[in-house]
PDB file of C-alpha atoms in Angstrom:
ATOM      1  CA  UNK Y   1     -30.102 189.801  24.477  1.00 44.00           C
ATOM      2  CA  UNK Y   2     -32.649 187.022  25.823  1.00 44.00           C
ATOM      3  CA  UNK Y   3     -31.971 183.422  24.921  1.00 46.00           C
ATOM      4  CA  UNK Y   4     -34.511 181.799  22.749  1.00 46.00           C
ATOM      5  CA  UNK Y   5     -33.849 178.225  24.013  1.00 49.00           C
ATOM      6  CA  UNK Y   6     -36.785 176.119  25.039  1.00 47.00           C
ATOM      7  CA  UNK Y   7     -37.043 172.796  26.884  1.00 49.00           C
ATOM      8  CA  UNK Y   8     -39.678 170.301  27.557  1.00 46.00           C
ATOM      9  CA  UNK Y   9     -39.987 169.512  31.162  1.00 49.00           C
ATOM     10  CA  UNK Y  10     -42.182 166.505  32.517  1.00 47.00           C
ATOM     11  CA  UNK Y  11     -44.218 167.850  35.478  1.00 45.00           C
ATOM     12  CA  UNK Y  12     -46.337 165.730  37.877  1.00 44.00           C
ATOM     13  CA  UNK Y  13     -50.017 165.545  37.119  1.00 43.00           C
ATOM     14  CA  UNK Y  14     -52.131 167.834  39.098  1.00 42.00           C
ATOM     15  CA  UNK Y  15     -54.176 166.475  41.986  1.00 42.00           C
ATOM     16  CA  UNK Y  16     -57.372 168.038  40.064  1.00 41.00           C
ATOM     17  CA  UNK Y  17     -60.316 165.931  39.375  1.00 42.00           C
ATOM     18  CA  UNK Y  18     -60.354 164.036  35.916  1.00 42.00           C
ATOM     19  CA  UNK Y  19     -63.087 166.421  34.662  1.00 44.00           C
ATOM     20  CA  UNK Y  20     -60.563 169.294  34.812  1.00 49.00           C
ATOM     21  CA  UNK Y  21     -59.280 170.401  31.510  1.00 62.00           C
ATOM     22  CA  UNK Y  22     -55.723 170.500  32.839  1.00 65.00           C
ATOM     23  CA  UNK Y  23     -55.689 166.994  34.473  1.00 74.00           C
ATOM     24  CA  UNK Y  24     -54.148 165.123  31.460  1.00 88.00           C
ATOM     25  CA  UNK Y  25     -51.563 167.732  30.763  1.00 86.00           C
ATOM     26  CA  UNK Y  26     -48.256 166.466  32.127  1.00 89.00           C
ATOM     27  CA  UNK Y  27     -45.636 168.470  29.853  1.00 90.00           C
ATOM     28  CA  UNK Y  28     -44.461 171.957  30.142  1.00 89.00           C
ATOM     29  CA  UNK Y  29     -42.462 174.120  27.702  1.00 89.00           C
ATOM     30  CA  UNK Y  30     -40.101 176.926  29.196  1.00 90.00           C
ATOM     31  CA  UNK Y  31     -38.826 179.854  27.329  1.00 90.00           C
ATOM     32  CA  UNK Y  32     -36.844 182.971  28.375  1.00 94.00           C
ATOM     33  CA  UNK Y  33     -38.320 186.425  27.766  1.00 93.00           C
ATOM     34  CA  UNK Y  34     -37.091 189.868  28.339  1.00 95.00           C
ATOM     35  CA  UNK Y  35     -38.751 192.218  30.803  1.00 95.00           C
ATOM     36  CA  UNK Y  36     -40.373 193.809  28.028  1.00 95.00           C
ATOM     37  CA  UNK Y  37     -41.664 190.807  26.286  1.00 93.00           C
ATOM     38  CA  UNK Y  38     -43.024 189.403  29.516  1.00 94.00           C
ATOM     39  CA  UNK Y  39     -44.953 192.707  30.150  1.00 95.00           C
ATOM     40  CA  UNK Y  40     -46.267 192.378  26.484  1.00 95.00           C
ATOM     41  CA  UNK Y  41     -47.775 188.881  26.943  1.00 95.00           C
ATOM     42  CA  UNK Y  42     -48.947 189.409  30.450  1.00 94.00           C
ATOM     43  CA  UNK Y  43     -50.846 192.573  29.089  1.00 95.00           C
ATOM     44  CA  UNK Y  44     -52.353 190.377  26.168  1.00 95.00           C
ATOM     45  CA  UNK Y  45     -53.411 187.523  28.778  1.00 95.00           C
ATOM     46  CA  UNK Y  46     -54.978 190.269  31.093  1.00 95.00           C
ATOM     47  CA  UNK Y  47     -56.908 191.968  28.287  1.00 95.00           C
ATOM     48  CA  UNK Y  48     -58.743 188.662  27.552  1.00 95.00           C
ATOM     49  CA  UNK Y  49     -59.205 187.726  31.348  1.00 96.00           C
ATOM     50  CA  UNK Y  50     -56.956 184.747  31.171  1.00 95.00           C
ATOM     51  CA  UNK Y  51     -54.077 183.526  33.276  1.00 95.00           C
ATOM     52  CA  UNK Y  52     -50.633 183.800  31.615  1.00 94.00           C
ATOM     53  CA  UNK Y  53     -50.180 180.221  31.132  1.00 92.00           C
ATOM     54  CA  UNK Y  54     -53.582 179.518  29.812  1.00 94.00           C
ATOM     55  CA  UNK Y  55     -53.237 182.356  27.299  1.00 94.00           C
ATOM     56  CA  UNK Y  56     -49.702 181.110  26.000  1.00 94.00           C
ATOM     57  CA  UNK Y  57     -50.975 177.539  25.602  1.00 93.00           C
ATOM     58  CA  UNK Y  58     -54.133 178.794  23.735  1.00 92.00           C
ATOM     59  CA  UNK Y  59     -52.217 181.139  21.563  1.00 90.00           C
ATOM     60  CA  UNK Y  60     -49.510 178.514  20.584  1.00 89.00           C
ATOM     61  CA  UNK Y  61     -52.160 175.740  19.876  1.00 90.00           C
ATOM     62  CA  UNK Y  62     -54.229 178.212  17.738  1.00 86.00           C
ATOM     63  CA  UNK Y  63     -51.242 179.207  15.947  1.00 82.00           C
ATOM     64  CA  UNK Y  64     -50.413 175.621  14.977  1.00 85.00           C
ATOM     65  CA  UNK Y  65     -53.915 174.597  14.360  1.00 83.00           C
ATOM     66  CA  UNK Y  66     -54.941 177.455  12.111  1.00 73.00           C
ATOM     67  CA  UNK Y  67     -55.838 176.528   8.564  1.00 65.00           C
ATOM     68  CA  UNK Y  68     -53.135 177.665   5.981  1.00 57.00           C
ATOM     69  CA  UNK Y  69     -55.720 179.721   4.113  1.00 51.00           C
ATOM     70  CA  UNK Y  70     -56.035 181.962   6.982  1.00 55.00           C
ATOM     71  CA  UNK Y  71     -52.658 183.022   6.847  1.00 60.00           C
ATOM     72  CA  UNK Y  72     -53.373 185.098   3.713  1.00 68.00           C
ATOM     73  CA  UNK Y  73     -53.578 188.682   4.419  1.00 81.00           C
ATOM     74  CA  UNK Y  74     -57.028 189.490   3.348  1.00 86.00           C
ATOM     75  CA  UNK Y  75     -56.377 193.217   3.228  1.00 90.00           C
ATOM     76  CA  UNK Y  76     -53.551 192.773   0.879  1.00 92.00           C
ATOM     77  CA  UNK Y  77     -55.398 190.275  -1.329  1.00 91.00           C
ATOM     78  CA  UNK Y  78     -58.403 192.441  -1.429  1.00 94.00           C
ATOM     79  CA  UNK Y  79     -56.234 195.548  -2.681  1.00 94.00           C
ATOM     80  CA  UNK Y  80     -54.423 193.433  -5.248  1.00 95.00           C
ATOM     81  CA  UNK Y  81     -57.817 192.099  -6.524  1.00 95.00           C
ATOM     82  CA  UNK Y  82     -59.169 195.791  -6.597  1.00 95.00           C
ATOM     83  CA  UNK Y  83     -56.151 196.924  -8.611  1.00 96.00           C
ATOM     84  CA  UNK Y  84     -56.402 193.909 -10.961  1.00 95.00           C
ATOM     85  CA  UNK Y  85     -60.236 194.882 -11.500  1.00 94.00           C
ATOM     86  CA  UNK Y  86     -59.195 198.645 -11.956  1.00 94.00           C
ATOM     87  CA  UNK Y  87     -56.458 198.069 -14.436  1.00 95.00           C
ATOM     88  CA  UNK Y  88     -58.475 195.642 -16.623  1.00 94.00           C
ATOM     89  CA  UNK Y  89     -61.264 198.187 -16.780  1.00 92.00           C
ATOM     90  CA  UNK Y  90     -58.727 200.837 -17.607  1.00 92.00           C
ATOM     91  CA  UNK Y  91     -57.289 199.043 -20.397  1.00 92.00           C
ATOM     92  CA  UNK Y  92     -60.681 198.185 -21.908  1.00 92.00           C
ATOM     93  CA  UNK Y  93     -62.029 201.728 -21.653  1.00 91.00           C
ATOM     94  CA  UNK Y  94     -59.011 203.257 -23.053  1.00 89.00           C
ATOM     95  CA  UNK Y  95     -58.991 201.201 -26.113  1.00 90.00           C
ATOM     96  CA  UNK Y  96     -62.337 203.106 -26.865  1.00 90.00           C
ATOM     97  CA  UNK Y  97     -60.692 206.492 -26.651  1.00 90.00           C
ATOM     98  CA  UNK Y  98     -59.771 209.090 -23.921  1.00 91.00           C
ATOM     99  CA  UNK Y  99     -61.059 208.450 -20.402  1.00 90.00           C
ATOM    100  CA  UNK Y 100     -62.873 211.203 -18.454  1.00 92.00           C
ATOM    101  CA  UNK Y 101     -62.509 211.998 -14.782  1.00 93.00           C
ATOM    102  CA  UNK Y 102     -65.840 210.643 -14.328  1.00 94.00           C
ATOM    103  CA  UNK Y 103     -64.982 207.309 -16.035  1.00 92.00           C
ATOM    104  CA  UNK Y 104     -62.014 207.169 -13.638  1.00 92.00           C
ATOM    105  CA  UNK Y 105     -64.242 207.807 -10.567  1.00 94.00           C
ATOM    106  CA  UNK Y 106     -66.547 205.093 -11.700  1.00 94.00           C
ATOM    107  CA  UNK Y 107     -64.026 202.314 -12.276  1.00 94.00           C
ATOM    108  CA  UNK Y 108     -62.274 203.140  -9.089  1.00 94.00           C
ATOM    109  CA  UNK Y 109     -65.515 202.872  -7.072  1.00 96.00           C
ATOM    110  CA  UNK Y 110     -66.328 199.747  -8.992  1.00 95.00           C
ATOM    111  CA  UNK Y 111     -62.880 198.225  -8.049  1.00 95.00           C
ATOM    112  CA  UNK Y 112     -63.434 199.282  -4.376  1.00 95.00           C
ATOM    113  CA  UNK Y 113     -66.902 197.684  -4.338  1.00 95.00           C
ATOM    114  CA  UNK Y 114     -65.816 194.179  -5.615  1.00 95.00           C
ATOM    115  CA  UNK Y 115     -62.418 193.632  -4.238  1.00 94.00           C
ATOM    116  CA  UNK Y 116     -63.182 191.863  -0.770  1.00 93.00           C
ATOM    117  CA  UNK Y 117     -65.652 189.620  -2.622  1.00 94.00           C
ATOM    118  CA  UNK Y 118     -63.278 188.799  -5.388  1.00 92.00           C
ATOM    119  CA  UNK Y 119     -60.633 188.070  -2.711  1.00 90.00           C
ATOM    120  CA  UNK Y 120     -62.955 185.699  -0.921  1.00 89.00           C
ATOM    121  CA  UNK Y 121     -63.877 183.969  -4.146  1.00 90.00           C
ATOM    122  CA  UNK Y 122     -60.147 183.489  -5.095  1.00 88.00           C
ATOM    123  CA  UNK Y 123     -59.356 182.021  -1.821  1.00 82.00           C
ATOM    124  CA  UNK Y 124     -62.288 179.571  -2.105  1.00 85.00           C
ATOM    125  CA  UNK Y 125     -61.028 178.350  -5.435  1.00 85.00           C
ATOM    126  CA  UNK Y 126     -57.310 177.736  -4.062  1.00 69.00           C
ATOM    127  CA  UNK Y 127     -56.636 174.222  -3.279  1.00 64.00           C
ATOM    128  CA  UNK Y 128     -55.875 173.695   0.521  1.00 55.00           C
ATOM    129  CA  UNK Y 129     -52.334 172.958   1.508  1.00 43.00           C
ATOM    130  CA  UNK Y 130     -53.040 169.747   2.963  1.00 41.00           C
ATOM    131  CA  UNK Y 131     -54.772 168.237  -0.331  1.00 42.00           C
ATOM    132  CA  UNK Y 132     -52.029 169.637  -2.515  1.00 42.00           C
ATOM    133  CA  UNK Y 133     -49.206 167.427  -0.793  1.00 39.00           C
TER     134      UNK Y 133
END
């Protein structure tokens, strides 16, 4: 099994011009990967046309800089909101008497139609993690 230890290593600044985006980068991070893991990250970098080091840096920084709200799985939240709408409508209609197959179809179609919008509305009302602390 591969070790997951990482270490910070100071490196010499490159001789690139100050306009270069790498000119001020003087720290490096090392990690150990299996051959299979290395193949996976090399393939991911290749797919987007980046050098491995550039892809790893961009991916790591994007991960730590991503707002907390984006970590909510929109597909799951949408499905939950759809089920909520369906259940509320089922209970409301069932209190009026038996439900037909057409009633069920309409309620299901309505829940499918609004679930993504309701999920977005829910997230927009949710206080951000940074203001809650």
